[in-house]
Amino acid sequence: FSMAVATGRAQVQQEPSAETAEGTEISINCSHPNIQISDFILWYRLLPGQGPELLVSGHKGIKALSDPPGRLSVAADRRSSVLWLARPRRGNAAVYYCAV
């Protein structure tokens, strides 16, 4: 699954897919090279048969997630971000995607 979202000026790029074993941490990367100073980075999760769920939004630095456990890290230049999931469970299997 790959997604490029154009919101006027911002475009994001993600790796096509990533897999991990249950309980094994995983990092999902997103590139957004044209991000503007006022833009927020949004990470969504799409579970099978459900609508998109906003997991976390961030502007800079690191933000913790409680469900699922993990964190969002935004690069210092804000041109990329990483969603890190600490202990993925089978129930967390989903499409994860970022938007700006």
JSON list of C-alpha atoms in Angstrom, two decimals:
[
{"chain": "A", "resi": 1, "resn": "PHE", "atom": "CA", "xyz": [0.00, 0.00, 0.00]},
{"chain": "A", "resi": 2, "resn": "SER", "atom": "CA", "xyz": [1.43, 3.36, -0.95]},
{"chain": "A", "resi": 3, "resn": "MET", "atom": "CA", "xyz": [-0.17, 6.72, -0.69]},
{"chain": "A", "resi": 4, "resn": "ALA", "atom": "CA", "xyz": [0.67, 10.20, -1.86]},
{"chain": "A", "resi": 5, "resn": "VAL", "atom": "CA", "xyz": [-1.56, 12.89, -0.46]},
{"chain": "A", "resi": 6, "resn": "ALA", "atom": "CA", "xyz": [-1.64, 16.31, -2.07]},
{"chain": "A", "resi": 7, "resn": "THR", "atom": "CA", "xyz": [-3.18, 18.98, 0.13]},
{"chain": "A", "resi": 8, "resn": "GLY", "atom": "CA", "xyz": [-2.53, 21.97, -2.06]},
{"chain": "A", "resi": 9, "resn": "ARG", "atom": "CA", "xyz": [1.20, 22.08, -1.47]},
{"chain": "A", "resi": 10, "resn": "ALA", "atom": "CA", "xyz": [2.21, 19.27, 0.87]},
{"chain": "A", "resi": 11, "resn": "GLN", "atom": "CA", "xyz": [3.00, 15.80, -0.40]},
{"chain": "A", "resi": 12, "resn": "VAL", "atom": "CA", "xyz": [3.83, 12.76, 1.67]},
{"chain": "A", "resi": 13, "resn": "GLN", "atom": "CA", "xyz": [5.63, 9.56, 0.78]},
{"chain": "A", "resi": 14, "resn": "GLN", "atom": "CA", "xyz": [5.69, 6.29, 2.67]},
{"chain": "A", "resi": 15, "resn": "GLU", "atom": "CA", "xyz": [7.33, 2.94, 2.17]},
{"chain": "A", "resi": 16, "resn": "PRO", "atom": "CA", "xyz": [4.92, 0.57, 0.38]},
{"chain": "A", "resi": 17, "resn": "SER", "atom": "CA", "xyz": [4.59, -1.91, 3.24]},
{"chain": "A", "resi": 18, "resn": "ALA", "atom": "CA", "xyz": [6.14, -3.10, 6.47]},
{"chain": "A", "resi": 19, "resn": "GLU", "atom": "CA", "xyz": [5.68, -6.25, 8.53]},
{"chain": "A", "resi": 20, "resn": "THR", "atom": "CA", "xyz": [6.65, -7.39, 12.00]},
{"chain": "A", "resi": 21, "resn": "ALA", "atom": "CA", "xyz": [6.01, -10.32, 14.29]},
{"chain": "A", "resi": 22, "resn": "GLU", "atom": "CA", "xyz": [3.52, -9.92, 17.12]},
{"chain": "A", "resi": 23, "resn": "GLY", "atom": "CA", "xyz": [5.23, -8.19, 20.06]},
{"chain": "A", "resi": 24, "resn": "THR", "atom": "CA", "xyz": [8.20, -7.01, 17.97]},
{"chain": "A", "resi": 25, "resn": "GLU", "atom": "CA", "xyz": [8.60, -3.25, 17.68]},
{"chain": "A", "resi": 26, "resn": "ILE", "atom": "CA", "xyz": [8.32, -1.58, 14.30]},
{"chain": "A", "resi": 27, "resn": "SER", "atom": "CA", "xyz": [9.06, 1.85, 12.86]},
{"chain": "A", "resi": 28, "resn": "ILE", "atom": "CA", "xyz": [7.03, 3.28, 9.98]},
{"chain": "A", "resi": 29, "resn": "ASN", "atom": "CA", "xyz": [8.61, 6.18, 8.13]},
{"chain": "A", "resi": 30, "resn": "CYS", "atom": "CA", "xyz": [6.97, 9.06, 6.32]},
{"chain": "A", "resi": 31, "resn": "SER", "atom": "CA", "xyz": [8.59, 11.75, 4.19]},
{"chain": "A", "resi": 32, "resn": "HIS", "atom": "CA", "xyz": [6.95, 15.17, 3.75]},
{"chain": "A", "resi": 33, "resn": "PRO", "atom": "CA", "xyz": [9.63, 17.36, 2.16]},
{"chain": "A", "resi": 34, "resn": "ASN", "atom": "CA", "xyz": [7.35, 20.27, 1.25]},
{"chain": "A", "resi": 35, "resn": "ILE", "atom": "CA", "xyz": [5.87, 20.75, 4.72]},
{"chain": "A", "resi": 36, "resn": "GLN", "atom": "CA", "xyz": [5.06, 24.31, 5.74]},
{"chain": "A", "resi": 37, "resn": "ILE", "atom": "CA", "xyz": [5.77, 25.89, 9.14]},
{"chain": "A", "resi": 38, "resn": "SER", "atom": "CA", "xyz": [2.10, 25.80, 10.19]},
{"chain": "A", "resi": 39, "resn": "ASP", "atom": "CA", "xyz": [1.37, 22.24, 9.00]},
{"chain": "A", "resi": 40, "resn": "PHE", "atom": "CA", "xyz": [0.72, 19.43, 11.45]},
{"chain": "A", "resi": 41, "resn": "ILE", "atom": "CA", "xyz": [1.69, 15.82, 10.76]},
{"chain": "A", "resi": 42, "resn": "LEU", "atom": "CA", "xyz": [-1.19, 13.39, 11.18]},
{"chain": "A", "resi": 43, "resn": "TRP", "atom": "CA", "xyz": [-0.93, 9.62, 11.47]},
{"chain": "A", "resi": 44, "resn": "TYR", "atom": "CA", "xyz": [-4.01, 7.49, 10.86]},
{"chain": "A", "resi": 45, "resn": "ARG", "atom": "CA", "xyz": [-4.79, 3.82, 11.25]},
{"chain": "A", "resi": 46, "resn": "LEU", "atom": "CA", "xyz": [-7.23, 1.97, 9.01]},
{"chain": "A", "resi": 47, "resn": "LEU", "atom": "CA", "xyz": [-8.39, -1.27, 10.63]},
{"chain": "A", "resi": 48, "resn": "PRO", "atom": "CA", "xyz": [-10.13, -3.86, 8.43]},
{"chain": "A", "resi": 49, "resn": "GLY", "atom": "CA", "xyz": [-13.79, -3.00, 7.95]},
{"chain": "A", "resi": 50, "resn": "GLN", "atom": "CA", "xyz": [-13.55, 0.31, 9.81]},
{"chain": "A", "resi": 51, "resn": "GLY", "atom": "CA", "xyz": [-13.08, 3.96, 8.95]},
{"chain": "A", "resi": 52, "resn": "PRO", "atom": "CA", "xyz": [-9.85, 5.90, 9.44]},
{"chain": "A", "resi": 53, "resn": "GLU", "atom": "CA", "xyz": [-8.84, 6.53, 13.06]},
{"chain": "A", "resi": 54, "resn": "LEU", "atom": "CA", "xyz": [-6.53, 9.41, 13.98]},
{"chain": "A", "resi": 55, "resn": "LEU", "atom": "CA", "xyz": [-3.75, 7.95, 16.12]},
{"chain": "A", "resi": 56, "resn": "VAL", "atom": "CA", "xyz": [-1.60, 11.00, 16.74]},
{"chain": "A", "resi": 57, "resn": "SER", "atom": "CA", "xyz": [-0.84, 14.45, 15.42]},
{"chain": "A", "resi": 58, "resn": "GLY", "atom": "CA", "xyz": [2.36, 16.37, 15.97]},
{"chain": "A", "resi": 59, "resn": "HIS", "atom": "CA", "xyz": [4.23, 19.49, 15.00]},
{"chain": "A", "resi": 60, "resn": "LYS", "atom": "CA", "xyz": [7.75, 18.87, 16.30]},
{"chain": "A", "resi": 61, "resn": "GLY", "atom": "CA", "xyz": [9.75, 16.69, 18.65]},
{"chain": "A", "resi": 62, "resn": "ILE", "atom": "CA", "xyz": [8.44, 13.47, 20.16]},
{"chain": "A", "resi": 63, "resn": "LYS", "atom": "CA", "xyz": [4.90, 12.62, 21.20]},
{"chain": "A", "resi": 64, "resn": "ALA", "atom": "CA", "xyz": [3.92, 9.47, 23.10]},
{"chain": "A", "resi": 65, "resn": "LEU", "atom": "CA", "xyz": [1.08, 7.13, 22.12]},
{"chain": "A", "resi": 66, "resn": "SER", "atom": "CA", "xyz": [-0.79, 5.10, 24.69]},
{"chain": "A", "resi": 67, "resn": "ASP", "atom": "CA", "xyz": [-2.99, 2.92, 22.45]},
{"chain": "A", "resi": 68, "resn": "PRO", "atom": "CA", "xyz": [-1.25, 1.32, 20.73]},
{"chain": "A", "resi": 69, "resn": "PRO", "atom": "CA", "xyz": [1.88, 1.98, 22.82]},
{"chain": "A", "resi": 70, "resn": "GLY", "atom": "CA", "xyz": [4.52, 3.86, 20.90]},
{"chain": "A", "resi": 71, "resn": "ARG", "atom": "CA", "xyz": [5.56, 7.34, 19.83]},
{"chain": "A", "resi": 72, "resn": "LEU", "atom": "CA", "xyz": [5.66, 9.80, 16.99]},
{"chain": "A", "resi": 73, "resn": "SER", "atom": "CA", "xyz": [9.04, 11.37, 16.26]},
{"chain": "A", "resi": 74, "resn": "VAL", "atom": "CA", "xyz": [9.28, 14.40, 13.99]},
{"chain": "A", "resi": 75, "resn": "ALA", "atom": "CA", "xyz": [12.68, 15.22, 12.49]},
{"chain": "A", "resi": 76, "resn": "ALA", "atom": "CA", "xyz": [14.29, 18.52, 13.46]},
{"chain": "A", "resi": 77, "resn": "ASP", "atom": "CA", "xyz": [13.79, 19.89, 9.93]},
{"chain": "A", "resi": 78, "resn": "ARG", "atom": "CA", "xyz": [10.18, 18.51, 9.97]},
{"chain": "A", "resi": 79, "resn": "ARG", "atom": "CA", "xyz": [10.72, 16.91, 6.54]},
{"chain": "A", "resi": 80, "resn": "SER", "atom": "CA", "xyz": [10.10, 13.41, 7.88]},
{"chain": "A", "resi": 81, "resn": "SER", "atom": "CA", "xyz": [8.45, 11.59, 10.74]},
{"chain": "A", "resi": 82, "resn": "VAL", "atom": "CA", "xyz": [8.49, 8.11, 12.23]},
{"chain": "A", "resi": 83, "resn": "LEU", "atom": "CA", "xyz": [5.65, 6.24, 13.91]},
{"chain": "A", "resi": 84, "resn": "TRP", "atom": "CA", "xyz": [7.17, 3.71, 16.34]},
{"chain": "A", "resi": 85, "resn": "LEU", "atom": "CA", "xyz": [4.98, 0.95, 17.75]},
{"chain": "A", "resi": 86, "resn": "ALA", "atom": "CA", "xyz": [6.41, -0.71, 20.84]},
{"chain": "A", "resi": 87, "resn": "ARG", "atom": "CA", "xyz": [4.54, -4.01, 21.09]},
{"chain": "A", "resi": 88, "resn": "PRO", "atom": "CA", "xyz": [2.26, -4.57, 18.10]},
{"chain": "A", "resi": 89, "resn": "ARG", "atom": "CA", "xyz": [-0.50, -7.10, 18.65]},
{"chain": "A", "resi": 90, "resn": "ARG", "atom": "CA", "xyz": [-2.43, -9.03, 16.05]},
{"chain": "A", "resi": 91, "resn": "GLY", "atom": "CA", "xyz": [-5.33, -6.66, 16.65]},
{"chain": "A", "resi": 92, "resn": "ASN", "atom": "CA", "xyz": [-3.13, -3.73, 15.57]},
{"chain": "A", "resi": 93, "resn": "ALA", "atom": "CA", "xyz": [-2.72, -5.15, 12.06]},
{"chain": "A", "resi": 94, "resn": "ALA", "atom": "CA", "xyz": [-3.88, -2.29, 9.88]},
{"chain": "A", "resi": 95, "resn": "VAL", "atom": "CA", "xyz": [-2.89, 0.19, 7.23]},
{"chain": "A", "resi": 96, "resn": "TYR", "atom": "CA", "xyz": [-1.03, 3.09, 8.84]},
{"chain": "A", "resi": 97, "resn": "TYR", "atom": "CA", "xyz": [-0.65, 6.28, 6.89]},
{"chain": "A", "resi": 98, "resn": "CYS", "atom": "CA", "xyz": [0.47, 9.82, 7.41]},
{"chain": "A", "resi": 99, "resn": "ALA", "atom": "CA", "xyz": [-0.93, 13.07, 6.13]},
{"chain": "A", "resi": 100, "resn": "VAL", "atom": "CA", "xyz": [-0.01, 16.74, 6.40]}
]
